[in-house]
Structures are given as C-alpha cells and as structure tokens.
CSV table of C-alpha atoms in Angstrom, one decimal:
chain,number,residue,atom,x,y,z
A,1,UNK,CA,-6.4,-0.5,29.3
A,2,UNK,CA,-7.9,-3.8,30.4
A,3,UNK,CA,-11.1,-4.9,28.6
A,4,UNK,CA,-13.1,-8.0,29.0
A,5,UNK,CA,-13.0,-10.4,26.1
A,6,UNK,CA,-16.5,-9.6,25.0
A,7,UNK,CA,-15.8,-5.9,25.1
A,8,UNK,CA,-12.8,-6.4,22.8
A,9,UNK,CA,-14.9,-8.4,20.3
A,10,UNK,CA,-17.7,-5.8,20.4
A,11,UNK,CA,-15.2,-2.9,19.9
A,12,UNK,CA,-13.6,-4.7,16.9
A,13,UNK,CA,-17.1,-5.2,15.3
A,14,UNK,CA,-18.1,-1.6,16.0
A,15,UNK,CA,-14.8,-0.3,14.5
A,16,UNK,CA,-15.5,-2.4,11.4
A,17,UNK,CA,-19.1,-1.2,11.1
A,18,UNK,CA,-18.6,2.5,12.0
A,19,UNK,CA,-22.1,2.6,13.6
A,20,UNK,CA,-24.3,-0.2,14.8
A,21,UNK,CA,-27.2,-1.1,17.1
A,22,UNK,CA,-26.9,-3.7,19.8
A,23,UNK,CA,-28.7,-6.4,17.7
A,24,UNK,CA,-26.2,-5.7,14.9
A,25,UNK,CA,-23.3,-5.9,17.3
A,26,UNK,CA,-24.6,-9.2,18.7
A,27,UNK,CA,-24.9,-10.6,15.2
A,28,UNK,CA,-21.5,-9.4,14.2
A,29,UNK,CA,-19.8,-10.6,17.4
A,30,UNK,CA,-21.6,-13.9,17.7
A,31,UNK,CA,-22.6,-13.0,21.3
A,32,UNK,CA,-25.9,-13.0,23.2
A,33,UNK,CA,-27.7,-9.7,23.5
A,34,UNK,CA,-27.2,-9.5,27.3
A,35,UNK,CA,-23.4,-10.1,26.8
A,36,UNK,CA,-23.3,-7.3,24.2
A,37,UNK,CA,-25.3,-5.0,26.5
A,38,UNK,CA,-22.7,-5.5,29.2
A,39,UNK,CA,-19.9,-5.0,26.8
A,40,UNK,CA,-21.3,-1.8,25.4
A,41,UNK,CA,-21.8,-0.4,28.9
A,42,UNK,CA,-18.1,-1.3,29.6
A,43,UNK,CA,-17.0,0.5,26.5
A,44,UNK,CA,-19.1,3.5,27.2
A,45,UNK,CA,-17.7,3.8,30.7
A,46,UNK,CA,-14.2,4.3,29.3
A,47,UNK,CA,-15.5,6.4,26.3
A,48,UNK,CA,-14.5,3.8,23.7
A,49,UNK,CA,-18.1,3.8,22.5
A,50,UNK,CA,-20.8,6.4,22.5
A,51,UNK,CA,-24.4,7.0,21.5
A,52,UNK,CA,-25.0,8.1,17.9
A,53,UNK,CA,-28.8,8.6,17.8
A,54,UNK,CA,-31.5,6.1,17.3
A,55,UNK,CA,-32.6,3.9,14.3
A,56,UNK,CA,-36.2,3.1,13.5
A,57,UNK,CA,-37.0,-0.6,13.1
A,58,UNK,CA,-39.6,-2.3,10.9
A,59,UNK,CA,-42.0,-2.7,13.8
A,60,UNK,CA,-42.0,1.0,14.6
A,61,UNK,CA,-39.6,0.5,17.5
A,62,UNK,CA,-36.3,2.3,17.6
A,63,UNK,CA,-32.9,1.1,18.7
A,64,UNK,CA,-29.9,3.0,20.1
A,65,UNK,CA,-27.1,3.4,17.6
A,66,UNK,CA,-23.5,3.4,18.8
A,67,UNK,CA,-20.2,4.7,17.3
A,68,UNK,CA,-16.7,4.8,18.5
A,69,UNK,CA,-16.1,7.1,21.5
A,70,UNK,CA,-13.5,9.9,21.8
A,71,UNK,CA,-11.1,7.7,23.7
A,72,UNK,CA,-10.8,5.3,20.7
A,73,UNK,CA,-8.4,7.8,19.2
A,74,UNK,CA,-6.8,8.0,15.8
A,75,UNK,CA,-4.0,6.5,13.7
A,76,UNK,CA,-1.5,8.0,11.2
A,77,UNK,CA,-0.4,6.6,7.9
A,78,UNK,CA,2.6,8.0,6.1
A,79,UNK,CA,3.7,7.3,2.5
A,80,UNK,CA,7.4,8.3,2.1
A,81,UNK,CA,7.3,8.2,-1.6
A,82,UNK,CA,10.3,8.8,-3.9
A,83,UNK,CA,9.1,12.4,-4.7
A,84,UNK,CA,6.0,13.1,-2.5
A,85,UNK,CA,5.1,12.4,1.1
A,86,UNK,CA,1.4,11.7,1.7
A,87,UNK,CA,0.0,11.6,5.2
A,88,UNK,CA,-3.5,10.6,6.5
A,89,UNK,CA,-5.0,10.6,9.9
A,90,UNK,CA,-7.9,8.3,10.4
A,91,UNK,CA,-10.3,7.3,13.2
A,92,UNK,CA,-10.3,3.6,14.1
A,93,UNK,CA,-13.4,3.0,12.0
A,94,UNK,CA,-11.4,4.2,8.9
A,95,UNK,CA,-13.0,7.7,8.7
A,96,UNK,CA,-10.6,10.2,7.3
A,97,UNK,CA,-9.9,12.9,9.8
A,98,UNK,CA,-7.0,14.9,8.2
A,99,UNK,CA,-4.5,14.6,5.3
A,100,UNK,CA,-1.6,16.4,3.8
A,101,UNK,CA,0.9,16.2,1.0
A,102,UNK,CA,4.4,17.6,0.7
A,103,UNK,CA,7.7,17.0,-1.0
A,104,UNK,CA,10.0,14.3,0.3
A,105,UNK,CA,12.2,16.8,2.3
A,106,UNK,CA,9.1,18.2,3.8
A,107,UNK,CA,8.0,14.9,5.4
A,108,UNK,CA,8.4,16.0,9.0
A,109,UNK,CA,6.5,19.2,8.4
A,110,UNK,CA,3.7,17.4,6.6
A,111,UNK,CA,3.4,14.9,9.5
A,112,UNK,CA,3.2,17.7,12.0
A,113,UNK,CA,0.5,19.5,10.1
A,114,UNK,CA,-1.7,16.4,9.9
A,115,UNK,CA,-1.1,15.6,13.6
A,116,UNK,CA,-2.1,19.2,14.5
A,117,UNK,CA,-5.4,18.8,12.5
A,118,UNK,CA,-6.5,15.7,14.4
A,119,UNK,CA,-9.3,16.1,17.0
A,120,UNK,CA,-7.9,17.6,20.2
A,121,UNK,CA,-7.3,15.1,22.9
A,122,UNK,CA,-7.7,12.1,20.7
A,123,UNK,CA,-5.0,9.6,21.6
A,124,UNK,CA,-2.7,8.5,18.7
A,125,UNK,CA,-2.9,4.7,18.8
A,126,UNK,CA,-0.5,3.7,16.0
A,127,UNK,CA,1.6,4.9,13.1
A,128,UNK,CA,2.3,3.0,9.8
A,129,UNK,CA,5.1,4.3,7.6
A,130,UNK,CA,5.3,3.0,4.0
A,131,UNK,CA,8.9,3.0,2.7
A,132,UNK,CA,10.5,2.0,-0.6
A,133,UNK,CA,12.7,-0.5,1.2
A,134,UNK,CA,13.0,-3.8,3.0
A,135,UNK,CA,12.4,-3.2,6.8
A,136,UNK,CA,14.3,-4.7,9.7
A,137,UNK,CA,14.6,-4.5,13.5
A,138,UNK,CA,17.3,-2.0,14.6
A,139,UNK,CA,20.3,-3.3,16.4
A,140,UNK,CA,19.2,-2.1,19.9
A,141,UNK,CA,15.7,-3.5,19.7
A,142,UNK,CA,14.0,-0.1,19.7
A,143,UNK,CA,11.9,-0.8,16.7
A,144,UNK,CA,11.7,-1.2,12.9
A,145,UNK,CA,14.0,0.6,10.5
A,146,UNK,CA,14.6,0.7,6.7
A,147,UNK,CA,17.2,-1.9,6.0
A,148,UNK,CA,19.3,0.2,3.6
A,149,UNK,CA,20.3,3.8,3.0
A,150,UNK,CA,17.6,4.0,0.3
A,151,UNK,CA,14.9,5.2,2.8
A,152,UNK,CA,16.9,5.5,6.1
A,153,UNK,CA,17.7,9.3,6.1
A,154,UNK,CA,14.2,10.5,5.2
A,155,UNK,CA,12.7,8.1,7.7
A,156,UNK,CA,14.9,9.5,10.4
A,157,UNK,CA,14.1,13.0,9.5
A,158,UNK,CA,10.3,12.2,9.5
A,159,UNK,CA,10.5,10.3,12.8
A,160,UNK,CA,11.4,13.4,14.9
A,161,UNK,CA,7.8,14.6,14.2
A,162,UNK,CA,6.1,11.6,15.8
A,163,UNK,CA,5.0,11.6,19.4
A,164,UNK,CA,7.0,9.5,21.8
A,165,UNK,CA,5.6,6.2,22.9
A,166,UNK,CA,3.3,5.6,20.0
A,167,UNK,CA,3.9,2.3,18.2
A,168,UNK,CA,5.5,2.9,14.8
A,169,UNK,CA,5.2,0.1,12.2
A,170,UNK,CA,7.1,0.1,8.9
A,171,UNK,CA,5.8,-1.6,5.7
A,172,UNK,CA,7.1,-1.8,2.2
A,173,UNK,CA,5.3,0.7,0.0
A,174,UNK,CA,4.5,-1.9,-2.7
A,175,UNK,CA,2.8,-4.2,-0.1
A,176,UNK,CA,0.7,-1.2,1.1
A,177,UNK,CA,-0.4,-0.5,-2.5
A,178,UNK,CA,-1.4,-4.1,-2.9
A,179,UNK,CA,-3.5,-3.9,0.2
A,180,UNK,CA,-5.3,-1.0,-1.3
A,181,UNK,CA,-6.0,-3.0,-4.5
A,182,UNK,CA,-7.3,-5.8,-2.3
A,183,UNK,CA,-9.7,-3.7,-0.3
A,184,UNK,CA,-10.8,-1.1,-2.8
A,185,UNK,CA,-9.1,-1.5,-6.1
A,186,UNK,CA,-8.6,-3.9,-9.0
A,187,UNK,CA,-8.2,-7.0,-6.8
A,188,UNK,CA,-11.5,-6.7,-4.8
A,189,UNK,CA,-12.9,-10.2,-4.5
A,190,UNK,CA,-9.6,-11.9,-5.3
A,191,UNK,CA,-7.6,-13.1,-2.3
A,192,UNK,CA,-4.6,-14.3,-4.3
A,193,UNK,CA,-2.8,-12.0,-6.8
A,194,UNK,CA,0.5,-10.4,-7.6
A,195,UNK,CA,0.8,-6.6,-7.6
A,196,UNK,CA,3.6,-5.6,-9.9
A,197,UNK,CA,4.8,-2.0,-9.6
A,198,UNK,CA,6.8,-0.5,-12.5
A,199,UNK,CA,8.1,3.1,-12.2
A,200,UNK,CA,11.3,4.6,-11.1
A,201,UNK,CA,12.0,1.2,-9.6
A,202,UNK,CA,10.3,-2.1,-9.8
A,203,UNK,CA,8.7,-4.2,-7.0
A,204,UNK,CA,6.2,-7.0,-6.4
A,205,UNK,CA,3.7,-7.7,-3.6
A,206,UNK,CA,2.7,-11.3,-3.2
A,207,UNK,CA,-0.8,-11.6,-1.8
A,208,UNK,CA,-2.0,-15.2,-0.9
A,209,UNK,CA,-5.2,-15.9,0.9
A,210,UNK,CA,-5.8,-12.2,1.5
A,211,UNK,CA,-2.4,-11.7,3.3
A,212,UNK,CA,0.8,-10.2,2.1
A,213,UNK,CA,3.7,-12.6,2.0
A,214,UNK,CA,6.8,-11.1,3.6
A,215,UNK,CA,9.4,-13.9,3.6
A,216,UNK,CA,12.2,-14.7,6.1
A,217,UNK,CA,14.0,-11.4,5.6
A,218,UNK,CA,10.9,-9.3,4.9
A,219,UNK,CA,12.1,-9.2,1.3
A,220,UNK,CA,9.5,-11.3,-0.5
A,221,UNK,CA,8.7,-9.7,-3.9
A,222,UNK,CA,12.0,-7.8,-4.2
A,223,UNK,CA,12.1,-8.6,-8.0
A,224,UNK,CA,14.8,-6.0,-8.5
A,225,UNK,CA,17.1,-8.7,-7.1
A,226,UNK,CA,16.2,-11.2,-9.8
A,227,UNK,CA,19.5,-12.2,-11.6
A,228,UNK,CA,19.9,-10.0,-14.7
A,229,UNK,CA,21.5,-10.2,-17.1
A,230,UNK,CA,21.8,-14.0,-17.1
A,231,UNK,CA,23.6,-15.5,-20.1
A,232,UNK,CA,27.0,-17.0,-20.9
A,233,UNK,CA,28.7,-13.8,-21.7
A,234,UNK,CA,27.4,-11.5,-19.0
A,235,UNK,CA,27.3,-12.0,-15.2
A,236,UNK,CA,24.3,-10.7,-13.2
A,237,UNK,CA,24.8,-7.7,-11.0
A,238,UNK,CA,22.8,-6.5,-8.0
A,239,UNK,CA,19.5,-4.9,-8.9
A,240,UNK,CA,20.4,-5.2,-12.6
A,241,UNK,CA,16.8,-5.9,-13.5
A,242,UNK,CA,15.6,-2.7,-11.9
A,243,UNK,CA,18.3,-0.8,-13.8
A,244,UNK,CA,17.0,-2.4,-17.0
A,245,UNK,CA,13.3,-1.7,-16.4
A,246,UNK,CA,13.2,1.5,-14.3
A,247,UNK,CA,11.9,4.7,-15.8
A,248,UNK,CA,15.4,6.2,-16.1
A,249,UNK,CA,16.5,3.5,-18.5
A,250,UNK,CA,13.2,3.7,-20.3
A,251,UNK,CA,13.9,7.4,-21.0
A,252,UNK,CA,17.4,6.7,-22.0
A,253,UNK,CA,16.2,4.1,-24.6
A,254,UNK,CA,13.7,6.7,-25.8
A,255,UNK,CA,16.5,9.2,-26.3
A,256,UNK,CA,18.6,6.7,-28.2
A,257,UNK,CA,15.6,5.8,-30.5
A,258,UNK,CA,14.4,9.4,-31.0
A,259,UNK,CA,14.7,10.9,-34.5
A,260,UNK,CA,15.2,14.5,-35.4
A,261,UNK,CA,11.8,14.5,-37.0
A,262,UNK,CA,10.1,13.2,-33.8
A,263,UNK,CA,10.2,16.6,-32.1
A,264,UNK,CA,11.4,17.3,-28.6
A,265,UNK,CA,12.4,14.1,-26.9
A,266,UNK,CA,10.5,13.3,-23.7
A,267,UNK,CA,12.3,14.1,-20.5
A,268,UNK,CA,9.8,12.3,-18.2
A,269,UNK,CA,8.0,8.9,-18.4
A,270,UNK,CA,4.7,10.8,-18.1
A,271,UNK,CA,5.5,12.8,-21.2
A,272,UNK,CA,6.5,9.6,-23.1
A,273,UNK,CA,3.2,8.0,-22.2
A,274,UNK,CA,1.3,11.1,-23.3
A,275,UNK,CA,3.0,11.1,-26.7
A,276,UNK,CA,2.3,7.5,-27.1
A,277,UNK,CA,-1.3,8.0,-26.3
A,278,UNK,CA,-1.4,10.7,-28.9
A,279,UNK,CA,-0.2,8.3,-31.6
A,280,UNK,CA,3.5,9.3,-31.7
A,281,UNK,CA,5.0,6.3,-33.5
A,282,UNK,CA,8.5,6.4,-31.9
A,283,UNK,CA,7.0,6.8,-28.4
A,284,UNK,CA,4.6,3.9,-29.1
A,285,UNK,CA,7.5,1.7,-30.3
A,286,UNK,CA,9.5,2.4,-27.1
A,287,UNK,CA,6.5,1.7,-24.9
A,288,UNK,CA,5.7,-1.5,-26.8
A,289,UNK,CA,9.3,-2.7,-26.1
A,290,UNK,CA,8.9,-1.8,-22.5
A,291,UNK,CA,5.6,-3.6,-22.2
A,292,UNK,CA,7.3,-6.8,-23.6
A,293,UNK,CA,9.9,-6.5,-20.8
A,294,UNK,CA,7.2,-6.1,-18.2
A,295,UNK,CA,5.5,-9.2,-19.7
A,296,UNK,CA,8.6,-11.2,-19.3
A,297,UNK,CA,8.9,-10.2,-15.7
A,298,UNK,CA,5.2,-11.1,-15.2
A,299,UNK,CA,6.0,-14.5,-16.7
A,300,UNK,CA,8.6,-15.0,-14.0
A,301,UNK,CA,6.1,-14.0,-11.3
A,302,UNK,CA,3.6,-16.4,-12.7
A,303,UNK,CA,6.1,-19.2,-12.9
A,304,UNK,CA,6.8,-18.9,-9.2
A,305,UNK,CA,3.4,-18.1,-7.7
A,306,UNK,CA,0.7,-18.8,-10.3
A,307,UNK,CA,-1.5,-16.0,-8.9
A,308,UNK,CA,-4.3,-16.1,-11.5
A,309,UNK,CA,-4.2,-12.3,-11.5
A,310,UNK,CA,-1.5,-9.7,-11.9
A,311,UNK,CA,-2.3,-6.0,-11.1
A,312,UNK,CA,0.1,-3.6,-12.9
A,313,UNK,CA,0.8,-0.4,-10.8
A,314,UNK,CA,3.3,2.3,-10.6
A,315,UNK,CA,3.8,5.5,-12.5
A,316,UNK,CA,4.5,3.7,-15.7
A,317,UNK,CA,3.0,0.2,-15.1
A,318,UNK,CA,-0.6,1.5,-14.3
A,319,UNK,CA,-1.0,3.1,-17.8
A,320,UNK,CA,-3.4,0.9,-19.7
A,321,UNK,CA,-1.3,1.4,-22.9
A,322,UNK,CA,1.0,-1.3,-21.5
A,323,UNK,CA,-1.7,-3.9,-21.1
A,324,UNK,CA,-1.8,-5.4,-24.7
A,325,UNK,CA,1.9,-5.9,-24.8
A,326,UNK,CA,2.2,-7.3,-21.3
A,327,UNK,CA,-0.7,-9.7,-21.9
A,328,UNK,CA,0.7,-10.9,-25.3
A,329,UNK,CA,4.2,-11.6,-23.9
A,330,UNK,CA,2.9,-13.3,-20.9
A,331,UNK,CA,0.6,-15.5,-23.0
A,332,UNK,CA,3.5,-16.4,-25.2
A,333,UNK,CA,5.7,-17.4,-22.3
A,334,UNK,CA,3.4,-18.8,-19.6
A,335,UNK,CA,-0.1,-20.2,-18.8
A,336,UNK,CA,-3.3,-18.1,-18.8
A,337,UNK,CA,-3.2,-15.3,-16.2
A,338,UNK,CA,-5.4,-12.2,-16.0
A,339,UNK,CA,-3.6,-8.9,-16.2
A,340,UNK,CA,-5.3,-5.6,-15.2
A,341,UNK,CA,-4.2,-2.0,-14.5
A,342,UNK,CA,-4.2,-0.6,-11.0
A,343,UNK,CA,-7.2,1.7,-10.2
A,344,UNK,CA,-6.1,3.1,-6.9
A,345,UNK,CA,-3.6,5.6,-8.4
A,346,UNK,CA,-1.0,7.6,-6.6
A,347,UNK,CA,-2.9,7.4,-3.3
A,348,UNK,CA,-2.9,3.6,-3.2
A,349,UNK,CA,0.1,3.4,-0.9
A,350,UNK,CA,-1.2,5.7,1.7
A,351,UNK,CA,-4.6,4.1,1.5
A,352,UNK,CA,-3.1,0.7,2.1
A,353,UNK,CA,-1.0,2.1,5.0
A,354,UNK,CA,-4.2,3.5,6.5
A,355,UNK,CA,-5.8,0.1,6.5
A,356,UNK,CA,-2.8,-1.3,8.3
A,357,UNK,CA,-2.7,1.6,10.7
A,358,UNK,CA,-6.4,1.1,11.7
A,359,UNK,CA,-5.7,-2.6,12.3
A,360,UNK,CA,-2.7,-1.8,14.5
A,361,UNK,CA,-4.7,0.9,16.3
A,362,UNK,CA,-7.5,-1.5,17.1
A,363,UNK,CA,-4.8,-4.0,18.4
A,364,UNK,CA,-3.4,-1.3,20.6
A,365,UNK,CA,-6.8,-0.6,22.2
A,366,UNK,CA,-7.9,-4.2,22.6
A,367,UNK,CA,-4.6,-5.9,23.2
A,368,UNK,CA,-5.4,-8.5,20.6
A,369,UNK,CA,-2.8,-10.1,18.4
A,370,UNK,CA,-2.9,-8.7,14.9
A,371,UNK,CA,-3.2,-11.3,12.3
A,372,UNK,CA,-0.7,-11.1,9.4
A,373,UNK,CA,-2.4,-9.0,6.7
C-alpha cells in the first residue's frame, strides 16, 4: 500500500492517540490543517481511518473525530513462557481485541483461538514472539529463530498456527518485560535502567535512552553467561551463575537447610516466599542469602552500566521481600543505585511484546523504518 508522506505521519499520530480531531492531528503531526485534511481523506479512502463521531469545542462548534479504520488491521503478541503461553491480539492503537492463556505445549492452540477471536476480515499486520533465548537469523534467510534448543522446538510448534506471509519478529522475553516496565510499570519516566529477572533462570535487559540494547549477537544482558565460579580453585563453566541463582538451586539450598522442626519443606519457590512472608525463620534465612546473591549480581550490573535504577522482576525477584537484602548488598559493594520491585507481574512480557507488535504493525502499514526500541 503506497501512502503519501503526510498520510503516513497522520496515521502514526492517529494510532498513538486512538481518536483525534483534525486540529489534534495537525498539532501532533506538525502539519498544516489543509495538509492534514488531505491526508485524512487519503486514509479514509483506503479505510485506514474512519469517523468516530463529533466532539464539542469550547466555542460551541463541533469537530469530527477520527479513529483507525477496519483496514488498519491487528497484531499478535505471543509470550512463550517456561510454563505458560500468553497471547494477545491488539488493534494498531493498542486496544486489546482478544487474549488467551495455555500451557507451553498448548501454544499453537492458544494462538489459533486468539486469531479466531480477532475481528473478521481485519488483516494481521505483524506478530511478535517473546522467547527465553537469544534470537538469530536462520541459515536460509527466511526469518528469525531462537538461537539454541532452549526455545526452538516450542517456537516451531507454535509457528504452524501463524498465517503465511505475516512478518514474525522474535524478541527476548526479558527485553519485552523491560519495555512493559518502561511504558506502564516501575520505570515510567526513567529512560535508562536495568531490568533484572530472577526466577527459574536469570536475565538482564539493558535500557538506555528508552531503547533496549541488544549487542552484536543479540545477547546483551545474558548475565547467565557471566563467569562463575571465578577463583583460584574453581574454573567457570557455561551458565554457572544461572545454576547458582535459579529457583531450582534456591529450593535445593532450602532443602539442605531445612530442619525437622520446620515442617514440610517447600517444593516451589512460591511456597518458600509464602513461608518467609509468614515469618518462618528458616525460609527467611534462605531468602536473605538469596537476596544477597541478587545484590552481588546487581552490583556487577551497576559496575558495567551505572543505570541509576534496577527493576527486579521474575517469579522470585519481583517479591518485595528481596528488596532490603538486595539494596544492602548493592550499597556495600557499589555506588548509590535505586532498586525497586517490578509492578507489571506475570503479564509484563506479553504486554511488552504487544507494544513491539503495534510498532511493527504500524511500520507494515506505513512502510516506515522502525526505530530500535
């Protein structure tokens, strides 16, 4: 679809606003009112914009209100989480149209159900898939793929449910969650921060100037690869730090520490956190030691990027019980840095993926070059 430059700009402003009058579009686009009128007429002719009623002005006059038209279409965001698959379908103004949740093996079925729930006839403009992996281009140039076997099989199983010809973009799940924190979470108003996810695995998203840093291999923030252990008697091994700090090891340390008088030992990190919150002394001690480990990792992050803010996320990391220990260890080892808990919860990854999908969808319609987010 070929649009004039002014129509592209106006469409972008309208997608951001959701609804707008021509004067509002002119102000947002930095264009003259006659130019905006011509652009709106162009968009209406191809059903990318449509009337949405009238708004009364302060002088008693009313102005036509516009919204995105049916041809603007929709986008899909998929979070292929370690246990759950979350899917959202959104309009290009970010409006939620449909959503679904399923187990990881049910990823393809969950995608199909959400696609079926989208408005009939609405073209699908873009798909963003969040994976717990580094992403790469495949060997035949057909598109992006998870770089390792960690997410590859489930991605392949899910991909069969996607319509052919729709652009599919992969993004690391931690980066997506960081974008949710940036736009609607704990980092609103802060354009530089580190998002540190602590759960089954560990990961870092580096946000600088409002954009996620990816690195030459798309692997910026892969803190699981930090050398660990690192001393004279032990050589580091691959992803040794993740093995040290992941929830499986956390539970193993809890089991080793648990006493007969402590009652049933926790079999999930969630249960350990609950016991600690209820004042269970052994659970609290295990969690305090874990918080100190997270604080040391945070100190390494601060030493490299000096972000001013670290947001703690993930199934374990987002629990506010970790904050005092993390803050204390970071203060002991490094310079002052604010540390806060994530507020976007389990849906942060799919929310961030939705933001990306909308941006890619607008790019598909306008043909504009998407700025690195």
